[in-house]
Amino acid sequence: MLKSGKATKARVKAAAKTAGKTESEIEAKVMTAPYDMFKDLVTRCPEFVDSIAKLGRPLRVAAMCSGTESPLLALGMISRAVKEVYDVDFAIEHVFSCEIEPIKASYIQRNFAPPILFRDVRELGGDKATTAYGAMVDVPGEVDMLVAGTSCVDYSNLNNDKKSIDGGGESGQTFHGMLNWVKRNKPPIVILENVCSAPWESVVQRFKKIGFSAGFARLDTKAHYIPHTRTRGYLFASLDGDADVPARWKSGIKKLECPSNSTLEAFLLPNDDSRISAARAKLAKSWDASRTRSRVDWSRCESRHSRARLDEQLGSKRPLTGWEEGGLCTLPDFAWNDWGQAQTDRVLDLMGINFIRMAKLGADPSYKTLVWNLSQNVDRSTASSKMGICPCLTPSMVPYITNRGGPVIGLEALSLQGIPVDDLILTRETEDNLADLAGNAMTTTVVGTAMVVALGLCIDGLRASPWAEAGVLNAKGAMEVDSSRPGALLITDPVDMTSFPLDLTPLVVPSTVADLIDMALRSARMCCCEGRDSITDSTMLRCSDCGHTCCERCSGRPEHAYTEVVVARVSPALFRKALKDAMPMIVLFEMILGDTDGSLGGHFYFTSLERTDAWRALYTSPSSGTRLELVIRAGEAEWSAYAETSWRRDDDMAGASFARMKVRHDATSLISGGTWELRDTGIIVKRPLRIEGSGERVDSWETIIGLQGDDVSGKQQWSHLTVSGDLEEARGTYELLPKCGGALGMLHRRVDDDAAARRMFLFIDPTRCGKPQDDEFVFSASAERLNYGQTRDIIAHLPRGWRMSEEPGDVSSTRHKSWEEALLSIKTAACAAVVSHPSRSAFTSPSGCEAYSVCLACSVPVLAAGDASMWGDGGTWATIASNSFRATLSPLAHITERIRLPAHIDQWSQDHAACDPLCSTCAPREPSLRWVKTSRGKLEPVENIIEAGVYEQALKRRPAPFVVQLMHDRDAGTGNMRIAINGVTLMHRATGALSEVTRGDAPISCSWRVVDDCDEQPRPAAFTLDSNRDDDPCEQPPHFVRYPLRPEQLRSLSWMLKQEQSVEPFIEEEVCEAVGALGWRAEGRAQRCVPVNGGVLADEVGYGKTAVTLGLIDSTPSLCPPDDFGRVSLSATLIVAPPHLMKQWPSEVAKFAGTSLRVKLIKTLSDMSRLTVADMQHSNLVVVAATVFRSDLYFERFTKFTGGKTLPARYGRMFGLIYSDSLDRMRERVEWLKTGEQKGVGRFADALRADEAERDAAKNTNEEGDDIQHFINKKAAYAGDKRKKGKSAPPPAALHDADGDTTESDASGPAKKQKRRPNKKPKRTDPFAMDKMLTAWELMTSPPLEMFKWQRIVVDEYTYLGGEDKMAVNSISAVNRWCLSGTPPTSCFEDINCMAAFLGVSLGVSEPQRNRKDITQGEKFRFFQNVNTAAWHMRRQGIAQSFLHRFVRQNIAEIDEIPFEETRVVVTLPSAERAIYIELEAHLQALDMKSAKTIKSSKVANGDRDVQLRSILGSSATPEEALMKRCAHFDIEGGSESAEQACQVIVELRGDQFKSCVGDLERSVMKARALRAAIVEHDSDYETDTSDPLARWVASLQSGGGDGGGGAGVGDKDGGDMLHEVVQKAMAKPVEPTDDDGDDIDIGDRKYNLREAVHGLRRLTKEVVGRMRSLRYFKAVRDLQSTAAEVAECAGCGLPPTEPSILSTCGHTGCHSCLIEHAEKQECCTDGCGAPARVTAVVKAKDLGETSASASGRFGAKLTSLLETIAAVPADERILLFVQFADLMQLVTAVLQESGIKALQLKGSVHTKISAMEQFQKPGGDVRVLLLDLAGESASGANLTVANHIMFLHPVLLPTPHERAAVETQAIGRVVRYGQTKLVKIWRFIAANTIDTDVCGQLRAPTV
C-alpha cells in the first residue's frame, strides 16, 4: 500500500538512519580519503588559518630524507582544504629535497618535481652538494620550515648492533649532516621524525645549544584518523622561541587528535582492482612456479613453535595452510595461493599457529579483519591488538590480512600512511620497493598535524625571517633556469572547432533486461583468480550443496561437493561495454511528490562499474547524502539506495540499503522496469523458534582443526538441526555442510527445499571487526563470502552469542518487516552536454615545443549547485597535475565514459623533418662519464658534473605532452574541460632516442598521434621464422659441379643473392609515449631509412648452411667495395667461426669449389702475425677463429696500432667506451697509410714511438692525473661501520677520466673469459714489421681486422659470441653481413635486437637495466623515472617480427617421405624395485619436489631422509632426475646384486643409522647436563630457573612418552617412549660441570652455550623420530608386498584391514577408508602419531606389487627389457641409444658390454669422438649401439643414417614441454634425414606408474 508523499519522505529519512544505525554514528562521518581528513583537521583549527593568513607569501619548505615526501603531500592537502573551507590562499614553495636511495629520489622527482633534489644529506652542511642527476650546485638556505626524517637503522630495536648518535653509523652521519645545514641556515621551524628509541633527549639538547627551543613527543597514527598502530617520535624546534613553545606544541597536537573510527579495509584496494592483480603477479613472479619454495633452516624457530604449540595446547595441525614440513601448502580458495607457495616453512607454520590461537578464542580468522605480522617470531606479538587495526608496518614486514588470505600490498601500505595513492605516479617499483617506501614514510596526518600546530605557534618568527620581505624568491644558489622560456602554458584553440552533442542517455535500448542479466551471469567472476577482466581457462566447478563456484585449478580447500559446470562465458570487457551503453550516465532519484531539501535525492552521476561474482554499477552525488547501486547477481538486477555512512570498524552491517527496486526481466530499461520499496523503519519482530539437533554426531570444527584442551578436544556436534516455530521462512531441517567451509564450520542448508523453493541457509555470519562472541547465527538465502562493503539480505537472526547446545532449546529470532512500496522514482536526467574537437586540417602541430593545441573540449551543464565542486574553482582554467589525473577525473566518469577520441587524431600526422640540431630541452644529451676508484679499488662511473647540471635543467624545463584543464563557468552554469596535446615534444624526444645511434647523414622524419591506451594488451605471440619454401631456386654456383646444391638449398641461395642485391632500406624507428587523461596515449615517432644487405640464415641442423654460404661467395664477383674513410677495402669475405669448425670451412671449400677460392686461415694470433695486408688483398676467403677476438694480445696490438688508451682487464662499459674511441683513432691512422707514401708510413711510425714514450712516462711517474677527487658513495661511507675492530679503512678513492686506468667490470662476457693476465713489463716488439712497411705499407703484419672494409662478413654460430668478441665483430665494416645459426635466440626482443645490431640496424633503444653494476647513481635514479606501456612493448615486438620476416630464414630439411614408427615399451617394476622407488618418491613428495640446490644446502636438517636424499642427489641435478634414474635401475651406485638385496641393505642401513643417532642423542644430553651443571656451579639459583632450556626440553619429552600423553611431545608414541627411556638413562648418570670455552666466560655466555646445546638436542630428537618413521615405513612396505606376512589390525576401526594401505609419512598401516578419513583431518589413525598426513600419502597395498612377481635380476626390470629389445633387432641394423644422465650412461654401457653387445659412447676429445663415429659408421663393423647424450650436443649435425633404431631409455627431463620436444626432434632428426633408406623405429621405455608416465604426459609431439 502506497502512503502519502510527506509520509514517504519521513520514512525515507528514517530508513536511511536505520540503515546507518544511530544518529550519532551517522553524524560522525568516517573518513577514509586523506583529503577529507585534512579538511576536517583545518576545520577544527581555525586559529591556524588566522595565522597563515598573516604570512602574506608562500611558505618555503625543505625536506630531507622523508622518503615519500609525506610533509609535502600533507601541506598540499592542507593548502587545498584551507582554500575550500576558508577561501584563504596558502601557497607552498618547495625549496629542495634530499634522498640518497635512487628509487626514492626518482619517486620524489616524478611526484613533486622539487627545484633541487640533492643526493646525500651529509653534503648539505657545505656550500655545494651533488644532485640526484650528478650535478654540483649551491645549497639553498632561505627556508621557513625544514622537515627531516634521518636514518633510524642504528636506533631500531630490531638492530642488535646499535650505535649512538656520535658512533659514526648511518643514523649519526645523516643526523649530523642535517644539523650542519640547520646550524648554517637557521630555519625558523624544524620538525624531525624517527623511531621512538632514537636518543631524543640528546637531540633536544643539541638543538638548544644552537639557539632553538625544542621538545619531542611520541605520536601514534591511529590517534590521527588512520587505523594503523604506528608510534613515532617527532621533534619540534623553534628558532629563538619561548621555552614553553614545545610544550604548547605537544598540547596543541593532543587537542587535534581524532582517533580512527574506520576499519583498515577501508584503506585497501578492491579485490578486483587491476593494481591488486598486478601486485599479485609481481609477488608470484618472485616465486617461479617451475621451482619450489626455498627451504631455509628454521630449526631454531621450530623449537619455539613446538613449545608454543605444547604450552598453549594448540595441537600439531595446520588447518589454514594444510602444510607439512617442507611440503605442500594449499591455502583456502579465496586466498592468494600463489603468494602462499612462496613463503618459507617458518611463515607457514606461524600462520597455522595464529589460526589456532584465534580459534581457541572462538573466532575464525578467515572471516575477521586481522593483520598478522609474519616476519615476527612466534613468541612475539604477531597479530593486531584489535581487529580492524593494522599493526606497525615496517619495510621488511610480511603483513598478512586474514580475511583476504594475502598480504597488504605496497600501495595499500602507502594508503595506511595517509598517502593518496591515486595521486602517485609509479613506474618500475617492485612490491618490496613500495613496502620500503611505506615502512619508512611519515604518516601524512601525523606530520601534517605537527606542522599545522608548529606554524600556528611560529607565525611571528616566519614573518620576521630575513627573506620575508623579498616575497617569492628563487632558492639561493639554485640552478639557473632559462628566463627566456615562458612560465605560462601556451595553449591555442584551433579556429575550426566542430561541436557535437554528448549523449549521456542510454545509447542502446535492450530488447529485454533479461538479455543483459544473462550476459552478466555468464561474464561475472566465477573464481577469485579471474580478477577484474579475465576469464580462467580452467574447468569451472559448482558446489551442489552451497552453490559456490570455483575453477578446477583453485579448488581443493574447502572441498565442497563440486560438479562440473558448462557455461558459455562472455568476455567481461564485452559485457562492460554493453552495460555502459544501456545505462544513463546521469539519473535523477527523487520522490514522486518531490524531495524539497534534496538531502537524499537529486542528480546522481555514474562513477564506476565493478565486477565480482556480480556486476555493480555505482552512482554518486556530491550534493546528496545517498549513493545508488545497480547490482546484477544470480539472475536478478536490483537498484539499491544507501545512506552515505561509511562502514564502521565495530559494526560492518552499518551500510545496509534503505530502498530498493528489482528490475523486471521483461523490462526494456534498466531504470524503469520495477517498483521501489522501502525498508521498514526499525520495527522489530521477535519470533520464537525451537532448534534441536538430530542425525549423527560428527566432529566439530574445533576437533577437525585439532584444538586441544578438555573443553574442545574431541568435541562433536549434530549433523542436522531441526528448526520449528513461528517464523515460517526459517522452519525446516538443516544439514551441516562441513566440506563447504563457512565460519567456524557452522554452515547448514535446509534439506527439505523443493526445486522451486528458494534455498535457505543457517550459519554464523561474523562481523568483520566485532567480538567473536557477539557474532550471530542468521537465516539467509545467500551464504557466500562477502567482500568489504557488501551486505546480504538476512531473513532473521538469532541473539548475539547464541550457540547450539547439546539439548533442544527455545530461542527468540529477530527480523525486520518486509519491504513496502514507496513513492520513489529514478529516471534519466536531461543534460545538454557538448563536446568539440578540431577538424583534421585545423589540427596541426605547433611550430615549437613550447605550445599546445587543444584536441578536445567539453562543456556540461551543472545540474545542481552542490555538483559544481567536481569542476574546481570558478572563472579560470585550472591545470590538473599529471599525478592527479585519476583522482580529479574519477568524479567525472559520467562524462569521460562517453567521450571518444576524435577519429583523425589517432592517425599518424604528416611527416615533419627532425629538428637539427636536436632540441636541447626535449632531447638533451646525457652527461658523459668519468670513472672513480672506490674504497675497494674498483672503478665505477659518475657523471660529468657540469654536463649533468645542463642535463638536469633541460629535463626540468621539458614540456609535458598532455595538459588537462577544468573550469567552472559560473556565468554560463557549465563545467568545462579541455585537453591539449604537445606532439612536438614527443617527436623531439623520439628523434633524440633515434640519434643515439649515428647513421651519418641519413635524414630523420617525425610524426605523432594520440590513441586509446588499453591497460591489458594481449600476450605477445612467439616470434616466427619464415622459410624459403616459396622462393624460386637460382642456378647452381659456377664451380659447384661435382657436388651441386639441392633444390631447397638453391632456394636459400636465391634469397641470399636477393638480399645482397636489395636496395630497399630498413626503416629504423623510435617511439616516445606519454599516457594522459581519459586513458589516452600520445606517441611521437622518429624514423630513418638505413640500407641493409645481408641477413640471418637459420636453417636447421643438417640443411647445409656452409654449402649455401660458399655458393653465395662463388656466385658473386669479387669486387672491392667503395672506399671509406679510415678503412681498407677488400674483395674478400671474412668468416668468423668457432675454433672447432676451423678445418671444416677449408674442407668444404675444397669439396664444393675446388681451387677457385683462395683461403686464408687465422686460427690463432700466430697465424695473424704471418699475414700481411697484401695477403688479405689477394684472398677470396679469410677464416678467423672467434677466439682470436678474446685474446689479450689481439687487443694489445689493436691498442698499439690505434694509439688508444689501455683497455680494461674485463669487458664492460668502460671497455666499450675506450674501444669506441680507439676505433676513431684507428681510422685516422689508416688514412695515413692509405696515402701509400713514405710520409704516411713515417707519420704512423712516429705516432707509434710517441705512444710508447707516453706509456713509459706514465708508468715511471705512477701518477693518476691532475683531476684527482675524492669519491665516497653511501655504501663506502657506511662500510667502515661494519668492519671489525682493529682493521683500518682503505684509502680514499680517486677520480679518473674514462681513458685512465683499467677497471674490473661486472658485465658478463664469454663463458671462458676470465680476468686478463696482469700487465708484465712489455717486450719491445714490432708486430707490424715496420722495416718492411717502409718499402710498401701493404707488407704490414698483424693488421687489425677492424681496419678493413670487407665485401662480406659471415659469422658462423653468432649465438656463441659475447663480450669483447661480439663488440669487435660488430665493429668490422662490410658491405654484406650474414649470420649463420641453426638455433638463433628468439625468446625476447633483446635477442632479435642483438642480431639486428650485427646487421647494422637498431630495432629500438634497449630498456635500461638497473642491476648492471657499471651504471651511475644518476642512471639508477633515472631508471625509475619512466616506464613504457604494454602497447609500446607490443609495438617493438612487431618491429622485431618484421625484421625477422625480412632478414631471417629458417628451413627444415624436407624429409616427410621417410617412414618411421613408434613403440612404447611399458615396464612394470617388480615388488622390490617398486618398494625402493616408493620410498624415494614418498620422501620427495614430503619435500614438495625441491630443487637439488636447495636440498644439498647445509642449512637443511640432517634427518634420515635428508641424508638419504642428499646421498642420491649427489649424482643427480634434481629430485626428478633421481626418480627417473630409480626407474631405470634400483642401485645406480652399485653394490647390490638384486633389488631384494638392495632392500635388505636399506633396512640394515636404516637400523645402523638409527642406533648411531640414538647414541649421538645420549652423548649430547650428557654434554648439555655438563653445561648446565657449570652454570649452576656459578649461579645456584639457576637450579630452579623456569627458563632452563634443558629442563623444558626434558619436560616436553616427558609429556609425550609413556604415561604422559602418547608421544605428543615428539609426535610419535613409539618414538616418545624410546626417547623418554634414553633420556632418563642419560639423566641418571653422574656428570661433571664443564664448558668448552673454559672458566673465563661470563654467565651470559654459559647460558648461550646451553641454549645452543639444547637446540642441537631438539634437532637430534626430530632426526631420531624421522629415522624411526623411515625404517617403519620401509618395513611395512615389504610386509604388505609379502603375501605370507600377517597384516596387523587397523588402528582406526580395530578390525583386520579390508583394503590394506599404508601412510607414507609415518609407516602406519590400516584400512584404506580409515586412513583416508583421518588423512582428510590431517592426522594418522594410530593413537599417539602426530605425523602430518594427507590423502595423497595413503598408498594401497595392491599398488605396491607382490613378492611373487617376477624378479628382474641385477640389471633391473627396465634394463632387462632394453636388452631383450636390442636382442630382437636384426643383427644388420644399428641403434642410437639416448641417455640423458652421465652416471646412468656409464651403467648402461657396462650392462651392454657384459651382455655381449658392442657399444660405444661419444665422449672425450674431438679425435676420440671422430674415431667412435667412424667405428659406428664403418660398413660391416661390430659396433651395434652408439650411446648419445640426450640433452647434450654430441654428434650434433652428424649424419647417422647408418642406424635406423632410436631408443629412449627414459623420457626427456627438461623444464618445459617445448624444450623436451625440441631435444627429441634433434635426436630423431639424426636418423630420420636424407640418406635414410630403411624403416626407422623409435622405442620409448616407460616404467609404469612412475615419474616416467607423468613426464610422458607432458611431452609435446616432436617435429619430424
mmCIF file of N, CA and C in Angstrom, residues 765-797:
data_model
loop_
_atom_site.group_PDB
_atom_site.id
_atom_site.type_symbol
_atom_site.label_atom_id
_atom_site.label_comp_id
_atom_site.label_asym_id
_atom_site.label_seq_id
_atom_site.Cartn_x
_atom_site.Cartn_y
_atom_site.Cartn_z
ATOM 1 N N ASP A 765 27.216 -15.593 10.749
ATOM 2 C CA ASP A 765 27.613 -14.527 9.829
ATOM 3 C C ASP A 765 28.457 -13.528 10.613
ATOM 4 N N PRO A 766 29.750 -13.733 10.678
ATOM 5 C CA PRO A 766 30.571 -12.910 11.577
ATOM 6 C C PRO A 766 30.673 -11.465 11.085
ATOM 7 N N THR A 767 30.703 -10.549 12.033
ATOM 8 C CA THR A 767 31.107 -9.198 11.682
ATOM 9 C C THR A 767 32.595 -9.211 11.380
ATOM 10 N N ARG A 768 33.048 -8.293 10.557
ATOM 11 C CA ARG A 768 34.445 -8.304 10.139
ATOM 12 C C ARG A 768 35.367 -7.875 11.265
ATOM 13 N N CYS A 769 34.874 -7.027 12.152
ATOM 14 C CA CYS A 769 35.742 -6.495 13.207
ATOM 15 C C CYS A 769 35.139 -6.603 14.588
ATOM 16 N N GLY A 770 33.936 -7.176 14.709
ATOM 17 C CA GLY A 770 33.302 -7.279 16.016
ATOM 18 C C GLY A 770 33.874 -8.411 16.851
ATOM 19 N N LYS A 771 33.467 -8.438 18.111
ATOM 20 C CA LYS A 771 33.916 -9.505 19.002
ATOM 21 C C LYS A 771 33.331 -10.835 18.540
ATOM 22 N N PRO A 772 34.122 -11.884 18.551
ATOM 23 C CA PRO A 772 33.598 -13.177 18.046
ATOM 24 C C PRO A 772 32.427 -13.702 18.864
ATOM 25 N N GLN A 773 32.399 -13.412 20.172
ATOM 26 C CA GLN A 773 31.308 -13.903 20.981
ATOM 27 C C GLN A 773 29.990 -13.207 20.672
ATOM 28 N N ASP A 774 30.058 -12.090 19.948
ATOM 29 C CA ASP A 774 28.840 -11.371 19.578
ATOM 30 C C ASP A 774 28.347 -11.717 18.184
ATOM 31 N N ASP A 775 29.047 -12.579 17.475
ATOM 32 C CA ASP A 775 28.616 -12.944 16.133
ATOM 33 C C ASP A 775 27.311 -13.735 16.192
ATOM 34 N N GLU A 776 26.477 -13.516 15.194
ATOM 35 C CA GLU A 776 25.132 -14.055 15.220
ATOM 36 C C GLU A 776 24.935 -15.163 14.193
ATOM 37 N N PHE A 777 24.062 -16.133 14.566
ATOM 38 C CA PHE A 777 23.525 -17.063 13.579
ATOM 39 C C PHE A 777 22.441 -16.343 12.805
ATOM 40 N N VAL A 778 22.421 -16.551 11.473
ATOM 41 C CA VAL A 778 21.427 -15.884 10.638
ATOM 42 C C VAL A 778 20.775 -16.899 9.720
ATOM 43 N N PHE A 779 19.559 -16.550 9.274
ATOM 44 C CA PHE A 779 18.875 -17.272 8.216
ATOM 45 C C PHE A 779 18.936 -16.399 6.973
ATOM 46 N N SER A 780 19.449 -16.960 5.888
ATOM 47 C CA SER A 780 19.577 -16.175 4.662
ATOM 48 C C SER A 780 19.605 -17.108 3.469
ATOM 49 N N ALA A 781 19.176 -16.579 2.344
ATOM 50 C CA ALA A 781 19.253 -17.359 1.099
ATOM 51 C C ALA A 781 20.624 -17.293 0.479
ATOM 52 N N SER A 782 21.502 -16.479 1.034
ATOM 53 C CA SER A 782 22.843 -16.320 0.485
ATOM 54 C C SER A 782 23.862 -16.627 1.572
ATOM 55 N N ALA A 783 24.806 -17.517 1.261
ATOM 56 C CA ALA A 783 25.809 -17.903 2.249
ATOM 57 C C ALA A 783 27.229 -17.652 1.768
ATOM 58 N N GLU A 784 27.407 -16.935 0.648
ATOM 59 C CA GLU A 784 28.754 -16.749 0.106
ATOM 60 C C GLU A 784 29.540 -15.776 0.976
ATOM 61 N N ARG A 785 30.854 -15.832 0.821
ATOM 62 C CA ARG A 785 31.726 -14.861 1.484
ATOM 63 C C ARG A 785 31.440 -13.478 0.936
ATOM 64 N N LEU A 786 31.499 -12.484 1.806
ATOM 65 C CA LEU A 786 31.259 -11.115 1.387
ATOM 66 C C LEU A 786 32.564 -10.345 1.387
ATOM 67 N N ASN A 787 32.740 -9.534 0.369
ATOM 68 C CA ASN A 787 33.852 -8.600 0.365
ATOM 69 C C ASN A 787 33.492 -7.381 1.192
ATOM 70 N N TYR A 788 34.511 -6.606 1.512
ATOM 71 C CA TYR A 788 34.277 -5.381 2.273
ATOM 72 C C TYR A 788 33.317 -4.468 1.510
ATOM 73 N N GLY A 789 32.286 -3.994 2.221
ATOM 74 C CA GLY A 789 31.308 -3.115 1.605
ATOM 75 C C GLY A 789 30.066 -3.821 1.118
ATOM 76 N N GLN A 790 30.085 -5.152 1.016
ATOM 77 C CA GLN A 790 28.924 -5.885 0.565
ATOM 78 C C GLN A 790 28.037 -6.255 1.751
ATOM 79 N N THR A 791 26.760 -6.394 1.487
ATOM 80 C CA THR A 791 25.816 -6.843 2.512
ATOM 81 C C THR A 791 25.023 -8.007 1.952
ATOM 82 N N ARG A 792 24.361 -8.721 2.829
ATOM 83 C CA ARG A 792 23.480 -9.805 2.390
ATOM 84 C C ARG A 792 22.077 -9.564 2.960
ATOM 85 N N ASP A 793 21.110 -10.076 2.261
ATOM 86 C CA ASP A 793 19.720 -9.947 2.686
ATOM 87 C C ASP A 793 19.438 -11.044 3.712
ATOM 88 N N ILE A 794 19.197 -10.656 4.940
ATOM 89 C CA ILE A 794 19.013 -11.602 6.045
ATOM 90 C C ILE A 794 17.530 -11.705 6.374
ATOM 91 N N ILE A 795 17.045 -12.921 6.448
ATOM 92 C CA ILE A 795 15.644 -13.140 6.802
ATOM 93 C C ILE A 795 15.435 -12.897 8.284
ATOM 94 N N ALA A 796 16.336 -13.478 9.082
ATOM 95 C CA ALA A 796 16.237 -13.323 10.536
ATOM 96 C C ALA A 796 17.573 -13.668 11.142
ATOM 97 N N HIS A 797 17.764 -13.219 12.386
ATOM 98 C CA HIS A 797 18.999 -13.583 13.076
ATOM 99 C C HIS A 797 18.675 -13.980 14.494
#
